[in-house]
CSV table of C-alpha atoms in Angstrom, one decimal:
chain,number,residue,atom,x,y,z
A,1,MET,CA,67.0,119.0,89.1
A,2,THR,CA,66.5,115.6,90.6
A,3,GLN,CA,64.0,114.9,93.4
A,4,GLU,CA,65.2,113.1,96.4
A,5,LYS,CA,63.2,110.4,98.2
A,6,GLY,CA,63.1,110.5,101.9
A,7,ALA,CA,65.3,108.1,103.9
A,8,PRO,CA,64.4,108.5,107.6
A,9,ASN,CA,66.8,105.7,108.7
A,10,GLN,CA,69.7,107.5,107.2
A,11,ARG,CA,69.0,110.8,108.9
A,12,ARG,CA,71.6,112.0,111.4
A,13,GLN,CA,70.4,112.4,115.0
A,14,GLN,CA,69.4,116.0,115.8
A,15,GLY,CA,71.2,117.6,118.7
A,16,SER,CA,74.7,116.9,117.4
A,17,GLY,CA,76.8,119.8,116.1
A,18,TYR,CA,75.8,123.3,115.1
A,19,THR,CA,73.6,125.0,112.6
A,20,VAL,CA,74.3,128.3,111.0
A,21,VAL,CA,71.1,129.7,109.5
A,22,GLY,CA,71.2,132.5,106.9
A,23,VAL,CA,68.2,134.6,105.8
A,24,ILE,CA,69.2,136.0,102.4
A,25,ASP,CA,67.8,137.7,99.4
A,26,ASP,CA,67.0,135.5,96.4
A,27,GLY,CA,69.2,135.7,93.3
A,28,ALA,CA,72.9,136.1,92.7
A,29,GLU,CA,73.9,136.6,96.4
A,30,LEU,CA,72.2,133.4,97.3
A,31,ASN,CA,74.0,131.4,94.6
A,32,ARG,CA,77.3,133.0,95.7
A,33,ALA,CA,76.7,132.1,99.3
A,34,VAL,CA,75.8,128.5,98.5
A,35,ARG,CA,79.0,128.1,96.4
A,36,GLU,CA,81.2,129.6,99.1
A,37,ILE,CA,79.7,127.5,101.9
A,38,GLN,CA,80.3,124.4,99.9
A,39,GLY,CA,83.8,125.6,99.3
A,40,LEU,CA,84.4,125.4,103.1
A,41,GLY,CA,83.9,121.7,103.0
A,42,VAL,CA,80.2,121.6,104.2
A,43,GLY,CA,78.9,118.3,102.8
A,44,ARG,CA,76.0,117.9,100.4
A,45,ASP,CA,73.8,116.5,103.2
A,46,ASP,CA,74.8,119.3,105.6
A,47,LEU,CA,73.5,122.3,103.5
A,48,THR,CA,69.9,122.9,102.7
A,49,VAL,CA,68.3,125.9,101.0
A,50,ILE,CA,64.5,126.6,101.5
A,51,LEU,CA,62.9,128.8,98.9
A,52,LYS,CA,59.4,129.6,97.6
A,53,ARG,CA,58.4,129.2,93.9
A,54,LYS,CA,55.2,129.4,92.0
A,55,GLU,CA,56.5,126.6,89.7
A,56,GLN,CA,58.1,123.8,91.7
A,57,ASP,CA,59.6,122.0,88.7
A,58,GLY,CA,61.9,124.8,87.4
A,59,PRO,CA,65.7,124.3,87.6
A,60,GLU,CA,67.7,126.2,90.1
A,61,PRO,CA,71.3,127.5,89.4
A,62,PHE,CA,72.9,125.8,92.4
A,63,PRO,CA,76.1,123.6,92.2
A,64,ASP,CA,75.6,119.9,91.6
A,65,GLY,CA,74.2,118.0,94.5
A,66,THR,CA,72.9,121.0,96.4
A,67,ARG,CA,70.0,120.0,98.6
A,68,TYR,CA,67.0,122.4,98.5
A,69,ILE,CA,63.3,122.5,99.4
A,70,VAL,CA,60.7,124.3,97.4
A,71,VAL,CA,57.6,125.6,99.1
A,72,PRO,CA,54.7,126.3,96.8
A,73,ASP,CA,53.9,130.0,96.5
A,74,ASP,CA,50.1,129.6,96.3
A,75,SER,CA,47.0,128.4,98.0
A,76,ARG,CA,46.5,124.7,97.5
A,77,GLY,CA,43.2,122.8,96.8
A,78,LEU,CA,41.2,126.0,96.0
A,79,GLY,CA,38.6,124.6,93.7
A,80,VAL,CA,37.9,121.3,95.5
A,81,VAL,CA,37.7,122.9,99.0
A,82,ILE,CA,35.5,125.8,97.8
A,83,GLY,CA,33.2,123.2,96.2
A,84,PHE,CA,32.8,121.3,99.5
A,85,ALA,CA,32.2,124.5,101.4
A,86,ILE,CA,29.4,125.6,98.9
A,87,ALA,CA,27.9,122.1,99.1
A,88,PHE,CA,27.7,122.3,102.9
A,89,ILE,CA,25.9,125.7,102.7
A,90,VAL,CA,23.4,124.3,100.1
A,91,ILE,CA,22.7,121.2,102.2
A,92,GLY,CA,22.1,123.3,105.2
A,93,LEU,CA,19.6,125.5,103.3
A,94,PHE,CA,17.9,122.4,102.1
A,95,PHE,CA,17.3,121.2,105.6
A,96,ILE,CA,15.8,124.6,106.6
A,97,ILE,CA,13.3,124.4,103.7
A,98,THR,CA,12.4,120.8,104.1
A,99,THR,CA,12.5,120.2,107.8
A,100,PRO,CA,12.3,123.5,109.6
A,101,ALA,CA,12.3,121.9,113.1
A,102,ILE,CA,15.9,120.7,112.7
A,103,GLY,CA,16.8,123.0,109.8
A,104,ILE,CA,18.4,125.9,111.7
A,105,PRO,CA,20.6,123.8,114.0
A,106,THR,CA,21.7,121.7,111.0
A,107,PHE,CA,22.4,124.7,108.9
A,108,MET,CA,24.6,126.2,111.7
A,109,VAL,CA,26.6,123.0,111.8
A,110,PHE,CA,27.1,123.0,108.0
A,111,ALA,CA,27.9,126.7,108.0
A,112,SER,CA,30.6,126.2,110.6
A,113,LEU,CA,32.2,123.4,108.5
A,114,ALA,CA,32.1,125.7,105.5
A,115,ALA,CA,33.7,128.5,107.4
A,116,ILE,CA,36.6,126.2,108.4
A,117,LEU,CA,37.1,125.2,104.8
A,118,PHE,CA,37.1,128.7,103.5
A,119,ALA,CA,39.6,129.8,106.2
A,120,GLY,CA,41.9,126.9,105.1
A,121,VAL,CA,41.7,127.8,101.4
A,122,PHE,CA,43.1,131.3,101.9
A,123,SER,CA,45.9,130.3,104.2
A,124,ARG,CA,49.2,130.0,102.3
A,125,VAL,CA,51.5,127.1,102.4
A,126,GLY,CA,54.4,128.4,104.4
A,127,VAL,CA,57.7,127.3,106.1
A,128,GLU,CA,56.2,126.9,109.6
A,129,PRO,CA,55.5,123.1,109.3
A,130,ILE,CA,59.2,122.5,108.3
A,131,MET,CA,60.4,124.5,111.3
A,132,THR,CA,58.1,122.6,113.7
A,133,GLU,CA,59.1,119.2,112.3
A,134,MET,CA,62.9,119.9,112.8
A,135,GLY,CA,62.5,121.4,116.3
A,136,ALA,CA,63.7,125.0,115.4
A,137,PRO,CA,63.8,127.5,118.3
A,138,ARG,CA,60.4,129.1,118.5
A,139,GLU,CA,61.4,132.7,118.6
A,140,GLU,CA,64.0,132.4,115.8
A,141,ALA,CA,61.6,130.3,113.7
A,142,SER,CA,58.9,133.0,113.9
A,143,SER,CA,61.4,135.5,112.6
A,144,TRP,CA,62.6,133.2,109.8
A,145,ASN,CA,59.0,132.6,108.8
A,146,GLU,CA,58.3,136.3,108.6
A,147,GLU,CA,61.3,136.9,106.4
A,148,PHE,CA,60.5,133.9,104.2
A,149,GLU,CA,56.9,135.2,103.6
A,150,VAL,CA,58.2,138.5,102.2
A,151,GLY,CA,60.4,136.7,99.7
A,152,ARG,CA,63.7,135.9,101.4
A,153,VAL,CA,65.4,132.5,101.3
A,154,LEU,CA,66.6,130.3,104.2
A,155,VAL,CA,70.0,128.6,104.2
A,156,PHE,CA,70.8,125.9,106.8
A,157,ALA,CA,74.5,124.9,107.1
A,158,ASN,CA,75.3,122.1,109.6
A,159,THR,CA,78.7,121.3,111.0
A,160,THR,CA,80.4,119.6,113.9
A,161,ASP,CA,83.6,121.7,113.3
A,162,ARG,CA,83.7,124.8,115.4
A,163,THR,CA,86.5,126.2,113.4
A,164,ILE,CA,84.3,126.9,110.3
A,165,LEU,CA,81.6,128.7,112.2
A,166,ARG,CA,83.3,132.1,111.8
A,167,PRO,CA,83.9,131.6,108.1
A,168,LEU,CA,80.3,130.6,107.7
A,169,ARG,CA,79.1,133.8,109.3
A,170,GLU,CA,81.5,135.9,107.3
A,171,ILE,CA,80.2,134.4,104.0
A,172,LEU,CA,76.6,135.2,105.0
A,173,GLN,CA,77.6,138.8,106.1
A,174,ARG,CA,79.4,139.4,102.8
A,175,THR,CA,76.3,138.4,100.9
A,176,GLY,CA,74.0,140.6,102.9
A,177,ALA,CA,72.3,137.9,104.9
A,178,THR,CA,71.1,137.9,108.5
A,179,TYR,CA,72.6,134.9,110.3
A,180,TYR,CA,71.8,132.9,113.4
A,181,LEU,CA,73.8,130.2,115.3
A,182,VAL,CA,71.8,127.3,116.8
A,183,ASN,CA,73.7,124.9,119.1
A,184,LYS,CA,72.2,121.8,117.6
A,185,ARG,CA,71.8,120.2,114.2
A,186,LEU,CA,68.6,121.4,112.4
A,187,GLU,CA,67.9,119.2,109.4
A,188,PRO,CA,65.0,120.6,107.3
A,189,ARG,CA,62.7,118.0,105.6
A,190,ALA,CA,60.0,118.5,103.0
A,191,VAL,CA,56.7,118.5,104.8
A,192,HIS,CA,53.2,119.9,104.1
A,193,GLN,CA,53.3,120.1,100.3
A,194,ALA,CA,56.9,121.2,100.1
A,195,THR,CA,59.3,119.1,97.8
A,196,LEU,CA,62.9,118.2,98.3
A,197,TYR,CA,65.3,118.3,95.3
A,198,ARG,CA,69.0,117.9,94.4
A,199,ALA,CA,70.4,120.4,92.0
A,200,ARG,CA,71.9,119.1,88.7
A,201,SER,CA,73.8,121.3,86.4
A,202,ASN,CA,72.6,119.6,83.2
A,203,ASP,CA,68.9,119.8,84.3
A,204,GLN,CA,66.9,121.7,81.7
A,205,THR,CA,63.4,120.3,82.3
A,206,GLY,CA,63.0,120.1,86.1
A,207,GLY,CA,63.4,116.3,86.0
A,208,ALA,CA,60.9,113.6,85.5
A,209,GLU,CA,61.4,111.4,88.5
A,210,THR,CA,58.6,110.4,90.9
A,211,PRO,CA,57.9,113.3,93.3
A,212,ALA,CA,59.2,112.7,96.8
A,213,ARG,CA,56.9,114.8,99.0
A,214,GLY,CA,57.3,114.7,102.7
A,215,ARG,CA,54.5,113.7,105.1
A,216,GLY,CA,52.1,116.4,106.2
């Protein structure tokens, strides 16, 4: 796979066209859906797959040029953040022992900071930041996120051609996907530790280019 660097000045304006969103099981049906959608003439910049992987650098069996975003399937920054949280607790206890007059209020402040850090550690990196950034409808985005968290994959197909909306829906139905039609262009970007790639058929190592992570 090759990693794609962001190019905000080349992005198409949201609000033009339609987006057919498929929520589909990972595996053979996903690959079949991607091939058939591309066969309808949906361009390489108009189709995006969002999936979750424990290893972000592994190759994906998509056709050449397929645009896809990998969300890490783990909790990020565990060791560093826990270290800071423990340090806050220790510092707070130190103030209680050395300066009792201000020790308890100080300890409460440090304990609150530690609690916030611990809460952040155990929250998974999900697809919600991507949905928020591209302006997805709130109700649908909540449903997509729930499906994504249980292992399903999201497929976004953009078009300005109304005549292929029905074929797009039929492809998703045949592959067992749930589909949604949104009356504007939704263009997913890699944000909040997700990474954007282009599939490459001769990719055996996951590529060695500089990572192109989105802002977040």
